[in-house]
Amino acid sequence: MIWDKEYSKEELKKIADTYMNETFPRYDFIATRGDGMYLYDENGEAYLDFLGGIAVNATGHCSEAVVSAIREQAGELIHASNYCYTIPQILLAKLICETIGMDKVQFQNSGAEANEVMLKLARKYGVDNFGPSRYKVVTAYNSFHGRTLATLAATGQPDSPIQKGFGALMPGFSYAEFNNLKSFEDACDEDTIAIMVEPIQGEGGVYPATKEFLQGLRKLCDEKKMLLLFDEVQTGWGRTGSIMAYQKYGVKPDVVSMAKAIGGGMPIAAMATSKELMATLSAGAHGTTFGGNPVCCAAAYAQIKEMIEKKLPENADEVGEYFRSELKKLPHVTDVRGAGMITGVEFDSDISVKVKHDAFDRHMLMTAVRPNVIRMVPPLIASREDCDKAVAILKDILS
């Protein structure tokens, strides 16, 4: 045993309450083990996981390939620093670029950091090539891009607790209406260098972009010599039924961020772009101590290979469509949105938090993203049978 003694659940909760600041309100259980579609609590009870580590565990909990890669790499090299070449980092960079059609990657530790460096690249590109005032970025209302000060300012929720109480936010950001091309056109001025959107607004309530909207943004950016940035922290790596959501839309961004599903549960993220644009971030313009850590890169490499070999994006596409068709039959459901294995269910009243907790009582995990919307982002290995179990639990609650 790693720890100095065995602790009871109540002892552990007391220690947590004493020493930890909470990120989110927690479920009343201690996750001790994961296997495929299930998390297990301190008593060995199984929970059907349609939260998926918040869209992270793409190949399921403790995938054999990912676990083996972590163990093997941890026995050889855990950390070296980015002053050194490491094999996992180099080969992962190659695999990512060849898979998604980009030239270069910059590794980070989290989605917020990947978005942060994407914004830094865009602003520096604007200043370097067009002058000191061209650094503005337009994002969408109801978006979510992270909780650093820059990504907080990029998040289009000006009246929400996410942005309130931190003083003046970083200048240079303005917001436009999602899926409204005219609104984005009007929000841009001569100092705008980039437009940044999520192909599907996850935290905003699971609202997919239309193909016409993203195609229109691509055309607008080309005409105005602006960069098109896609935040694919949540939608990337199989989640929407294609490796990256932009591949399904047929719209290629200039820069894309990624995290969550890339690492098999390990903390890793990246920003990818063309060789020409990446040259904007010359040595010293950005840095990271842990980004591209060898163990995280080995896990990500194994996860991506397994995802491709087992055709998990295709499974997500097929099973996700079936799942949403069954969810539409439930009482109190007014809309079901999503793609692949990201699904939002909208209710006729503000019951999403109650539904979330009632589902937990029935040993199923999900999250509420709006007072009347739940979001489900299970592993991409989810089967029709898994979805039937989830629908049955929701039907029992809603009935």
mmCIF file of C-alpha atoms in Angstrom:
data_model
loop_
_atom_site.group_PDB
_atom_site.id
_atom_site.type_symbol
_atom_site.label_atom_id
_atom_site.label_comp_id
_atom_site.label_asym_id
_atom_site.label_seq_id
_atom_site.Cartn_x
_atom_site.Cartn_y
_atom_site.Cartn_z
ATOM 1 C CA MET A 1 0.000 0.000 0.000
ATOM 2 C CA ILE A 2 1.289 3.470 -0.917
ATOM 3 C CA TRP A 3 -0.324 5.263 2.036
ATOM 4 C CA ASP A 4 0.745 5.075 5.663
ATOM 5 C CA LYS A 5 -2.558 3.506 6.797
ATOM 6 C CA GLU A 6 -6.032 2.639 5.633
ATOM 7 C CA TYR A 7 -8.625 5.383 6.044
ATOM 8 C CA SER A 8 -12.395 5.160 6.293
ATOM 9 C CA LYS A 9 -14.607 7.147 3.948
ATOM 10 C CA GLU A 10 -15.558 9.562 6.725
ATOM 11 C CA GLU A 11 -11.912 10.088 7.688
ATOM 12 C CA LEU A 12 -10.998 10.865 4.092
ATOM 13 C CA LYS A 13 -13.897 13.291 3.675
ATOM 14 C CA LYS A 14 -12.877 15.076 6.863
ATOM 15 C CA ILE A 15 -9.278 15.415 5.636
ATOM 16 C CA ALA A 16 -10.569 16.735 2.305
ATOM 17 C CA ASP A 17 -12.813 19.283 4.030
ATOM 18 C CA THR A 18 -9.882 20.420 6.168
ATOM 19 C CA TYR A 19 -7.168 20.750 3.545
ATOM 20 C CA MET A 20 -8.750 21.010 0.081
ATOM 21 C CA ASN A 21 -10.508 23.834 -1.715
ATOM 22 C CA GLU A 22 -13.362 22.405 -3.756
ATOM 23 C CA THR A 23 -13.398 22.742 -7.542
ATOM 24 C CA PHE A 24 -16.911 21.349 -7.990
ATOM 25 C CA PRO A 25 -19.600 20.035 -5.616
ATOM 26 C CA ARG A 26 -18.618 16.394 -5.201
ATOM 27 C CA TYR A 27 -20.617 13.191 -5.402
ATOM 28 C CA ASP A 28 -20.837 11.470 -2.034
ATOM 29 C CA PHE A 29 -18.545 8.608 -2.908
ATOM 30 C CA ILE A 30 -14.849 7.892 -3.225
ATOM 31 C CA ALA A 31 -13.803 6.682 -6.653
ATOM 32 C CA THR A 32 -11.397 3.820 -6.009
ATOM 33 C CA ARG A 33 -11.295 1.952 -9.309
ATOM 34 C CA GLY A 34 -12.306 2.326 -12.947
ATOM 35 C CA ASP A 35 -12.965 -0.320 -15.577
ATOM 36 C CA GLY A 36 -14.370 0.370 -19.038
ATOM 37 C CA MET A 37 -17.737 2.104 -18.695
ATOM 38 C CA TYR A 38 -17.802 1.933 -14.889
ATOM 39 C CA LEU A 39 -16.395 3.698 -11.838
ATOM 40 C CA TYR A 40 -16.364 1.859 -8.508
ATOM 41 C CA ASP A 41 -16.783 3.381 -5.061
ATOM 42 C CA GLU A 42 -15.184 2.528 -1.712
ATOM 43 C CA ASN A 43 -17.628 -0.357 -1.255
ATOM 44 C CA GLY A 44 -17.033 -1.826 -4.700
ATOM 45 C CA GLU A 45 -20.383 -0.520 -6.025
ATOM 46 C CA ALA A 46 -20.391 0.146 -9.787
ATOM 47 C CA TYR A 47 -21.538 3.432 -11.378
ATOM 48 C CA LEU A 48 -22.360 3.677 -15.075
ATOM 49 C CA ASP A 49 -20.129 6.569 -16.135
ATOM 50 C CA PHE A 50 -21.776 8.916 -18.617
ATOM 51 C CA LEU A 51 -19.605 11.741 -17.273
ATOM 52 C CA GLY A 52 -16.431 10.063 -18.555
ATOM 53 C CA GLY A 53 -14.075 12.075 -16.354
ATOM 54 C CA ILE A 54 -15.656 15.163 -18.003
ATOM 55 C CA ALA A 55 -15.106 13.887 -21.563
ATOM 56 C CA VAL A 56 -11.627 12.508 -20.797
ATOM 57 C CA ASN A 57 -11.777 8.696 -20.640
ATOM 58 C CA ALA A 58 -12.311 8.154 -24.365
ATOM 59 C CA THR A 59 -11.189 4.509 -24.488
ATOM 60 C CA GLY A 60 -12.817 3.714 -21.141
ATOM 61 C CA HIS A 61 -11.406 3.599 -17.646
ATOM 62 C CA CYS A 62 -7.992 1.948 -17.342
ATOM 63 C CA SER A 63 -7.667 0.867 -20.939
ATOM 64 C CA GLU A 64 -5.123 -1.950 -21.035
ATOM 65 C CA ALA A 65 -3.088 -0.244 -23.781
ATOM 66 C CA VAL A 66 -2.940 3.060 -21.888
ATOM 67 C CA VAL A 67 -2.100 1.446 -18.543
ATOM 68 C CA SER A 68 0.684 -0.616 -20.137
ATOM 69 C CA ALA A 69 2.148 2.469 -21.818
ATOM 70 C CA ILE A 70 2.139 4.415 -18.533
ATOM 71 C CA ARG A 71 3.782 1.582 -16.604
ATOM 72 C CA GLU A 72 6.464 0.979 -19.216
ATOM 73 C CA GLN A 73 7.333 4.652 -19.660
ATOM 74 C CA ALA A 74 7.308 5.385 -15.900
ATOM 75 C CA GLY A 75 9.910 2.658 -15.469
ATOM 76 C CA GLU A 76 12.203 4.294 -18.017
ATOM 77 C CA LEU A 77 11.783 8.074 -17.739
ATOM 78 C CA ILE A 78 9.168 10.123 -15.873
ATOM 79 C CA HIS A 79 10.405 13.657 -16.529
ATOM 80 C CA ALA A 80 13.348 15.242 -18.308
ATOM 81 C CA SER A 81 12.352 18.865 -19.193
ATOM 82 C CA ASN A 82 11.903 20.448 -22.588
ATOM 83 C CA TYR A 83 15.611 21.122 -22.875
ATOM 84 C CA CYS A 84 15.827 17.472 -23.940
ATOM 85 C CA TYR A 85 14.393 15.482 -26.802
ATOM 86 C CA THR A 86 12.265 12.564 -25.610
ATOM 87 C CA ILE A 87 10.985 9.701 -27.742
ATOM 88 C CA PRO A 88 7.325 9.781 -26.530
ATOM 89 C CA GLN A 89 7.009 13.511 -27.222
ATOM 90 C CA ILE A 90 8.540 13.323 -30.681
ATOM 91 C CA LEU A 91 6.486 10.335 -31.837
ATOM 92 C CA LEU A 92 3.258 11.721 -30.356
ATOM 93 C CA ALA A 93 3.782 15.017 -32.199
ATOM 94 C CA LYS A 94 4.191 13.105 -35.464
ATOM 95 C CA LEU A 95 1.092 10.982 -34.815
ATOM 96 C CA ILE A 96 -1.071 14.008 -33.983
ATOM 97 C CA CYS A 97 0.008 16.057 -37.007
ATOM 98 C CA GLU A 98 -0.366 13.196 -39.464
ATOM 99 C CA THR A 99 -3.778 12.268 -38.054
ATOM 100 C CA ILE A 100 -5.394 15.717 -38.040
ATOM 101 C CA GLY A 101 -3.625 17.372 -40.981
ATOM 102 C CA MET A 102 -1.577 19.977 -39.121
ATOM 103 C CA ASP A 103 2.170 20.683 -39.304
ATOM 104 C CA LYS A 104 3.288 21.488 -35.763
ATOM 105 C CA VAL A 105 2.137 21.045 -32.161
ATOM 106 C CA GLN A 106 2.926 22.879 -28.934
ATOM 107 C CA PHE A 107 2.319 20.648 -25.896
ATOM 108 C CA GLN A 108 0.607 21.929 -22.753
ATOM 109 C CA ASN A 109 -0.901 20.450 -19.578
ATOM 110 C CA SER A 110 -4.584 21.425 -19.753
ATOM 111 C CA GLY A 111 -7.287 22.706 -22.062
ATOM 112 C CA ALA A 112 -7.109 26.212 -20.623
ATOM 113 C CA GLU A 113 -3.358 26.302 -21.286
ATOM 114 C CA ALA A 114 -3.847 25.059 -24.853
ATOM 115 C CA ASN A 115 -6.367 27.854 -25.425
ATOM 116 C CA GLU A 116 -4.045 30.331 -23.726
ATOM 117 C CA VAL A 117 -1.147 29.588 -26.072
ATOM 118 C CA MET A 118 -3.531 29.612 -29.057
ATOM 119 C CA LEU A 119 -4.597 33.133 -28.072
ATOM 120 C CA LYS A 120 -0.993 34.191 -27.520
ATOM 121 C CA LEU A 121 -0.070 32.973 -30.988
ATOM 122 C CA ALA A 122 -2.988 34.861 -32.573
ATOM 123 C CA ARG A 123 -2.232 38.115 -30.759
ATOM 124 C CA LYS A 124 1.501 37.958 -31.504
ATOM 125 C CA TYR A 125 0.801 37.123 -35.140
ATOM 126 C CA GLY A 126 -1.419 40.191 -35.389
ATOM 127 C CA VAL A 127 1.047 42.537 -33.712
ATOM 128 C CA ASP A 128 4.057 41.188 -35.624
ATOM 129 C CA ASN A 129 2.422 41.393 -39.038
ATOM 130 C CA PHE A 130 -0.089 44.244 -38.854
ATOM 131 C CA GLY A 131 0.902 46.540 -35.974
ATOM 132 C CA PRO A 132 0.513 46.983 -32.204
ATOM 133 C CA SER A 133 -3.261 47.496 -32.160
ATOM 134 C CA ARG A 134 -4.224 44.338 -34.060
ATOM 135 C CA TYR A 135 -4.668 41.855 -31.244
ATOM 136 C CA LYS A 136 -8.445 41.639 -30.733
ATOM 137 C CA VAL A 137 -10.322 38.334 -30.720
ATOM 138 C CA VAL A 138 -14.062 37.732 -31.168
ATOM 139 C CA THR A 139 -15.613 34.727 -29.409
ATOM 140 C CA ALA A 140 -19.190 33.519 -28.983
ATOM 141 C CA TYR A 141 -21.716 34.281 -26.299
ATOM 142 C CA ASN A 142 -22.349 31.226 -24.119
ATOM 143 C CA SER A 143 -18.867 29.889 -24.896
ATOM 144 C CA PHE A 144 -16.425 28.416 -22.400
ATOM 145 C CA HIS A 145 -12.675 28.529 -23.001
ATOM 146 C CA GLY A 146 -11.104 28.074 -19.562
ATOM 147 C CA ARG A 147 -10.402 29.699 -16.210
ATOM 148 C CA THR A 148 -7.050 31.432 -16.649
ATOM 149 C CA LEU A 149 -7.382 35.213 -16.877
ATOM 150 C CA ALA A 150 -7.055 35.261 -20.678
ATOM 151 C CA THR A 151 -9.395 32.321 -21.319
ATOM 152 C CA LEU A 152 -11.787 33.750 -18.738
ATOM 153 C CA ALA A 153 -11.947 36.959 -20.760
ATOM 154 C CA ALA A 154 -12.430 34.891 -23.928
ATOM 155 C CA THR A 155 -15.389 33.067 -22.372
ATOM 156 C CA GLY A 156 -18.575 34.747 -23.545
ATOM 157 C CA GLN A 157 -20.529 34.673 -20.287
ATOM 158 C CA PRO A 158 -20.238 38.254 -18.979
ATOM 159 C CA ASP A 159 -23.063 37.964 -16.418
ATOM 160 C CA SER A 160 -22.092 34.583 -14.987
ATOM 161 C CA PRO A 161 -20.238 33.670 -11.771
ATOM 162 C CA ILE A 162 -17.437 32.376 -14.005
ATOM 163 C CA GLN A 163 -16.356 35.944 -14.811
ATOM 164 C CA LYS A 164 -17.594 37.983 -11.871
ATOM 165 C CA GLY A 165 -15.389 39.125 -9.000
ATOM 166 C CA PHE A 166 -11.977 39.113 -10.685
ATOM 167 C CA GLY A 167 -11.735 42.809 -11.440
ATOM 168 C CA ALA A 168 -11.174 44.163 -14.917
ATOM 169 C CA LEU A 169 -10.809 41.329 -17.416
ATOM 170 C CA MET A 170 -8.061 41.243 -20.023
ATOM 171 C CA PRO A 171 -8.888 43.674 -22.849
ATOM 172 C CA GLY A 172 -9.121 42.668 -26.478
ATOM 173 C CA PHE A 173 -12.129 40.349 -26.416
ATOM 174 C CA SER A 174 -15.653 40.878 -27.695
ATOM 175 C CA TYR A 175 -18.565 38.495 -28.189
ATOM 176 C CA ALA A 176 -21.029 37.625 -30.927
ATOM 177 C CA GLU A 177 -24.032 35.338 -31.217
ATOM 178 C CA PHE A 178 -23.184 31.688 -31.867
ATOM 179 C CA ASN A 179 -24.441 30.347 -35.226
ATOM 180 C CA ASN A 180 -25.075 33.929 -36.389
ATOM 181 C CA LEU A 181 -22.569 34.876 -39.077
ATOM 182 C CA LYS A 182 -23.855 38.468 -39.340
ATOM 183 C CA SER A 183 -23.312 38.963 -35.608
ATOM 184 C CA PHE A 184 -19.668 37.916 -35.986
ATOM 185 C CA GLU A 185 -19.204 40.123 -39.038
ATOM 186 C CA ASP A 186 -20.525 43.100 -37.062
ATOM 187 C CA ALA A 187 -18.307 42.315 -34.038
ATOM 188 C CA CYS A 188 -15.095 42.410 -36.076
ATOM 189 C CA ASP A 189 -13.237 45.650 -36.762
ATOM 190 C CA GLU A 190 -9.897 46.633 -38.293
ATOM 191 C CA ASP A 191 -8.076 45.559 -35.114
ATOM 192 C CA THR A 192 -9.590 42.060 -34.973
ATOM 193 C CA ILE A 193 -7.006 39.372 -35.693
ATOM 194 C CA ALA A 194 -8.942 36.198 -34.890
ATOM 195 C CA ILE A 195 -12.300 34.508 -34.351
ATOM 196 C CA MET A 196 -12.367 31.722 -31.756
ATOM 197 C CA VAL A 197 -15.257 29.244 -31.414
ATOM 198 C CA GLU A 198 -16.105 25.756 -30.188
ATOM 199 C CA PRO A 199 -17.589 23.509 -32.910
ATOM 200 C CA ILE A 200 -20.059 22.441 -30.221
ATOM 201 C CA GLN A 201 -20.653 24.638 -27.184
ATOM 202 C CA GLY A 202 -20.323 22.075 -24.393
ATOM 203 C CA GLU A 203 -20.584 24.016 -21.137
ATOM 204 C CA GLY A 204 -22.992 26.381 -22.862
ATOM 205 C CA GLY A 205 -25.647 23.673 -23.169
ATOM 206 C CA VAL A 206 -24.415 21.379 -25.988
ATOM 207 C CA TYR A 207 -25.212 23.542 -29.011
ATOM 208 C CA PRO A 208 -23.600 22.314 -32.267
ATOM 209 C CA ALA A 209 -22.436 24.865 -34.819
ATOM 210 C CA THR A 210 -24.100 24.651 -38.204
ATOM 211 C CA LYS A 211 -21.945 23.790 -41.191
ATOM 212 C CA GLU A 212 -22.985 27.041 -42.881
ATOM 213 C CA PHE A 213 -21.865 29.048 -39.841
ATOM 214 C CA LEU A 214 -18.372 27.526 -39.669
ATOM 215 C CA GLN A 215 -17.953 27.744 -43.440
ATOM 216 C CA GLY A 216 -19.008 31.385 -43.231
ATOM 217 C CA LEU A 217 -16.444 32.082 -40.499
ATOM 218 C CA ARG A 218 -13.732 30.477 -42.634
ATOM 219 C CA LYS A 219 -14.645 32.707 -45.587
ATOM 220 C CA LEU A 220 -14.843 35.809 -43.364
ATOM 221 C CA CYS A 221 -11.420 35.153 -41.838
ATOM 222 C CA ASP A 222 -9.872 34.597 -45.261
ATOM 223 C CA GLU A 223 -11.342 37.847 -46.597
ATOM 224 C CA LYS A 224 -10.291 39.934 -43.581
ATOM 225 C CA LYS A 225 -6.861 38.320 -43.110
ATOM 226 C CA MET A 226 -7.898 36.993 -39.707
ATOM 227 C CA LEU A 227 -7.157 33.642 -38.092
ATOM 228 C CA LEU A 228 -9.862 31.066 -37.398
ATOM 229 C CA LEU A 229 -9.279 29.344 -34.037
ATOM 230 C CA PHE A 230 -11.175 26.227 -32.973
ATOM 231 C CA ASP A 231 -11.377 25.257 -29.313
ATOM 232 C CA GLU A 232 -11.614 21.465 -29.545
ATOM 233 C CA VAL A 233 -10.684 20.779 -25.936
ATOM 234 C CA GLN A 234 -13.970 18.927 -25.488
ATOM 235 C CA THR A 235 -14.937 18.026 -29.059
ATOM 236 C CA GLY A 236 -11.571 16.713 -30.242
ATOM 237 C CA TRP A 237 -10.301 13.162 -30.579
ATOM 238 C CA GLY A 238 -13.340 11.134 -31.506
ATOM 239 C CA ARG A 239 -15.921 12.816 -29.314
ATOM 240 C CA THR A 240 -18.164 14.026 -32.161
ATOM 241 C CA GLY A 241 -17.795 10.979 -34.425
ATOM 242 C CA SER A 242 -14.667 12.095 -36.296
ATOM 243 C CA ILE A 243 -11.116 12.464 -34.982
ATOM 244 C CA MET A 244 -11.554 16.240 -34.798
ATOM 245 C CA ALA A 245 -14.932 17.940 -35.120
ATOM 246 C CA TYR A 246 -13.629 20.215 -37.886
ATOM 247 C CA GLN A 247 -13.044 17.167 -40.091
ATOM 248 C CA LYS A 248 -16.739 16.312 -39.861
ATOM 249 C CA TYR A 249 -17.669 19.887 -40.792
ATOM 250 C CA GLY A 250 -15.179 20.056 -43.648
ATOM 251 C CA VAL A 251 -13.826 23.360 -42.277
ATOM 252 C CA LYS A 252 -10.151 23.529 -41.332
ATOM 253 C CA PRO A 253 -9.126 26.149 -38.761
ATOM 254 C CA ASP A 254 -5.796 27.958 -38.788
ATOM 255 C CA VAL A 255 -5.146 26.847 -35.205
ATOM 256 C CA VAL A 256 -6.809 24.205 -33.020
ATOM 257 C CA SER A 257 -6.557 23.396 -29.317
ATOM 258 C CA MET A 258 -7.055 19.951 -27.787
ATOM 259 C CA ALA A 259 -6.976 18.243 -24.381
ATOM 260 C CA LYS A 260 -9.343 15.954 -22.430
ATOM 261 C CA ALA A 261 -9.744 12.820 -24.624
ATOM 262 C CA ILE A 262 -6.203 12.938 -25.981
ATOM 263 C CA GLY A 263 -4.423 11.637 -22.879
ATOM 264 C CA GLY A 264 -6.239 8.546 -21.638
ATOM 265 C CA GLY A 265 -6.758 10.252 -18.285
ATOM 266 C CA MET A 266 -3.303 11.819 -18.031
ATOM 267 C CA PRO A 267 -2.943 15.631 -18.004
ATOM 268 C CA ILE A 268 -1.843 16.622 -21.493
ATOM 269 C CA ALA A 269 -3.020 19.160 -24.051
ATOM 270 C CA ALA A 270 -1.761 20.720 -27.249
ATOM 271 C CA MET A 271 -2.178 23.502 -29.754
ATOM 272 C CA ALA A 272 -1.648 22.601 -33.406
ATOM 273 C CA THR A 273 -1.230 24.784 -36.477
ATOM 274 C CA SER A 274 0.755 25.276 -39.685
ATOM 275 C CA LYS A 275 4.529 25.514 -39.852
ATOM 276 C CA GLU A 276 4.263 29.149 -40.944
ATOM 277 C CA LEU A 277 2.001 30.229 -38.079
ATOM 278 C CA MET A 278 3.901 28.271 -35.429
ATOM 279 C CA ALA A 279 7.012 30.252 -36.368
ATOM 280 C CA THR A 280 5.283 33.196 -34.647
ATOM 281 C CA LEU A 281 6.139 31.584 -31.315
ATOM 282 C CA SER A 282 9.904 31.616 -31.634
ATOM 283 C CA ALA A 283 12.091 30.314 -28.806
ATOM 284 C CA GLY A 284 11.316 32.190 -25.600
ATOM 285 C CA ALA A 285 7.898 33.472 -26.716
ATOM 286 C CA HIS A 286 6.194 30.671 -24.805
ATOM 287 C CA GLY A 287 7.346 27.898 -22.498
ATOM 288 C CA THR A 288 6.223 25.046 -20.286
ATOM 289 C CA THR A 289 7.944 22.865 -17.701
ATOM 290 C CA PHE A 290 5.646 19.842 -17.800
ATOM 291 C CA GLY A 291 3.996 20.167 -21.226
ATOM 292 C CA GLY A 292 4.772 17.055 -23.260
ATOM 293 C CA ASN A 293 5.815 15.025 -20.208
ATOM 294 C CA PRO A 294 7.101 11.579 -21.313
ATOM 295 C CA VAL A 295 4.551 9.545 -19.317
ATOM 296 C CA CYS A 296 1.640 11.705 -20.504
ATOM 297 C CA CYS A 297 2.863 11.492 -24.105
ATOM 298 C CA ALA A 298 3.185 7.711 -23.918
ATOM 299 C CA ALA A 299 -0.376 7.476 -22.582
ATOM 300 C CA ALA A 300 -1.673 9.786 -25.310
ATOM 301 C CA TYR A 301 0.146 7.845 -28.023
ATOM 302 C CA ALA A 302 -1.402 4.577 -26.817
ATOM 303 C CA GLN A 303 -4.850 6.167 -26.514
ATOM 304 C CA ILE A 304 -4.811 7.613 -30.032
ATOM 305 C CA LYS A 305 -3.547 4.360 -31.573
ATOM 306 C CA GLU A 306 -6.276 2.373 -29.786
ATOM 307 C CA MET A 307 -8.928 4.902 -30.784
ATOM 308 C CA ILE A 308 -7.989 4.619 -34.449
ATOM 309 C CA GLU A 309 -7.459 0.849 -34.511
ATOM 310 C CA LYS A 310 -10.788 0.120 -32.788
ATOM 311 C CA LYS A 311 -12.640 2.757 -34.869
ATOM 312 C CA LEU A 312 -14.012 4.404 -31.755
ATOM 313 C CA PRO A 313 -15.012 7.659 -33.493
ATOM 314 C CA GLU A 314 -17.174 5.604 -35.830
ATOM 315 C CA ASN A 315 -18.693 3.800 -32.844
ATOM 316 C CA ALA A 316 -19.379 7.139 -31.181
ATOM 317 C CA ASP A 317 -21.117 8.374 -34.324
ATOM 318 C CA GLU A 318 -23.362 5.323 -34.714
ATOM 319 C CA VAL A 319 -24.196 4.672 -31.055
ATOM 320 C CA GLY A 320 -24.565 8.371 -30.277
ATOM 321 C CA GLU A 321 -27.266 8.765 -32.925
ATOM 322 C CA TYR A 322 -29.127 5.792 -31.472
ATOM 323 C CA PHE A 323 -28.794 7.205 -27.948
ATOM 324 C CA ARG A 324 -30.256 10.585 -28.897
ATOM 325 C CA SER A 325 -33.148 8.971 -30.755
ATOM 326 C CA GLU A 326 -34.086 7.045 -27.595
ATOM 327 C CA LEU A 327 -33.688 10.073 -25.322
ATOM 328 C CA LYS A 328 -36.195 12.038 -27.425
ATOM 329 C CA LYS A 329 -38.907 9.579 -26.337
ATOM 330 C CA LEU A 330 -38.600 10.461 -22.632
ATOM 331 C CA PRO A 331 -41.140 12.585 -20.739
ATOM 332 C CA HIS A 332 -40.289 16.229 -19.942
ATOM 333 C CA VAL A 333 -37.653 16.292 -22.713
ATOM 334 C CA THR A 334 -38.025 19.271 -25.063
ATOM 335 C CA ASP A 335 -34.795 18.934 -27.062
ATOM 336 C CA VAL A 336 -31.866 16.560 -27.511
ATOM 337 C CA ARG A 337 -28.684 17.953 -29.089
ATOM 338 C CA GLY A 338 -25.196 16.758 -29.854
ATOM 339 C CA ALA A 339 -23.002 14.638 -32.085
ATOM 340 C CA GLY A 340 -21.154 11.399 -31.500
ATOM 341 C CA MET A 341 -20.700 10.904 -27.771
ATOM 342 C CA ILE A 342 -21.572 14.404 -26.594
ATOM 343 C CA THR A 343 -25.265 14.799 -25.834
ATOM 344 C CA GLY A 344 -27.309 17.518 -24.186
ATOM 345 C CA VAL A 345 -30.853 16.880 -22.967
ATOM 346 C CA GLU A 346 -33.086 19.893 -22.386
ATOM 347 C CA PHE A 347 -36.083 19.654 -20.047
ATOM 348 C CA ASP A 348 -39.306 21.614 -19.817
ATOM 349 C CA SER A 349 -38.309 23.018 -16.410
ATOM 350 C CA ASP A 350 -35.205 23.665 -14.279
ATOM 351 C CA ILE A 351 -34.729 20.109 -13.031
ATOM 352 C CA SER A 352 -31.279 19.240 -14.355
ATOM 353 C CA VAL A 353 -29.493 19.321 -10.978
ATOM 354 C CA LYS A 354 -32.187 17.126 -9.433
ATOM 355 C CA VAL A 355 -31.973 14.713 -12.373
ATOM 356 C CA LYS A 356 -28.192 14.564 -11.948
ATOM 357 C CA HIS A 357 -28.474 13.678 -8.246
ATOM 358 C CA ASP A 358 -31.337 11.232 -8.792
ATOM 359 C CA ALA A 359 -29.213 9.517 -11.437
ATOM 360 C CA PHE A 360 -26.343 9.265 -8.961
ATOM 361 C CA ASP A 361 -28.708 7.583 -6.471
ATOM 362 C CA ARG A 362 -29.360 5.029 -9.249
ATOM 363 C CA HIS A 363 -25.600 4.590 -9.847
ATOM 364 C CA MET A 364 -25.229 6.654 -13.002
ATOM 365 C CA LEU A 365 -22.945 9.678 -13.453
ATOM 366 C CA MET A 366 -23.622 12.765 -15.602
ATOM 367 C CA THR A 367 -23.487 16.528 -15.170
ATOM 368 C CA ALA A 368 -25.836 19.506 -15.326
ATOM 369 C CA VAL A 369 -24.576 22.384 -17.488
ATOM 370 C CA ARG A 370 -27.658 24.600 -17.386
ATOM 371 C CA PRO A 371 -30.644 24.688 -14.983
ATOM 372 C CA ASN A 372 -32.665 22.771 -17.579
ATOM 373 C CA VAL A 373 -29.892 20.900 -19.447
ATOM 374 C CA ILE A 374 -27.876 17.788 -18.585
ATOM 375 C CA ARG A 375 -24.788 16.776 -20.543
ATOM 376 C CA MET A 376 -23.545 13.233 -21.105
ATOM 377 C CA VAL A 377 -20.046 12.546 -22.461
ATOM 378 C CA PRO A 378 -19.388 8.831 -21.883
ATOM 379 C CA PRO A 379 -16.358 6.908 -23.132
ATOM 380 C CA LEU A 380 -16.372 6.326 -26.883
ATOM 381 C CA ILE A 381 -16.602 2.582 -26.242
ATOM 382 C CA ALA A 382 -20.236 2.953 -25.075
ATOM 383 C CA SER A 383 -22.546 0.355 -26.620
ATOM 384 C CA ARG A 384 -26.268 0.429 -27.382
ATOM 385 C CA GLU A 385 -26.756 -1.673 -24.266
ATOM 386 C CA ASP A 386 -24.965 0.938 -22.154
ATOM 387 C CA CYS A 387 -27.164 3.631 -23.675
ATOM 388 C CA ASP A 388 -30.292 1.557 -23.011
ATOM 389 C CA LYS A 389 -29.298 1.367 -19.341
ATOM 390 C CA ALA A 390 -28.836 5.131 -19.215
ATOM 391 C CA VAL A 391 -32.184 5.777 -20.921
ATOM 392 C CA ALA A 392 -33.939 3.387 -18.521
ATOM 393 C CA ILE A 393 -32.501 5.233 -15.520
ATOM 394 C CA LEU A 394 -33.549 8.604 -16.906
ATOM 395 C CA LYS A 395 -37.001 7.286 -17.755
ATOM 396 C CA ASP A 396 -37.438 6.067 -14.185
ATOM 397 C CA ILE A 397 -36.420 9.489 -12.846
ATOM 398 C CA LEU A 398 -38.516 11.558 -15.273
ATOM 399 C CA SER A 399 -41.598 9.392 -14.896
#
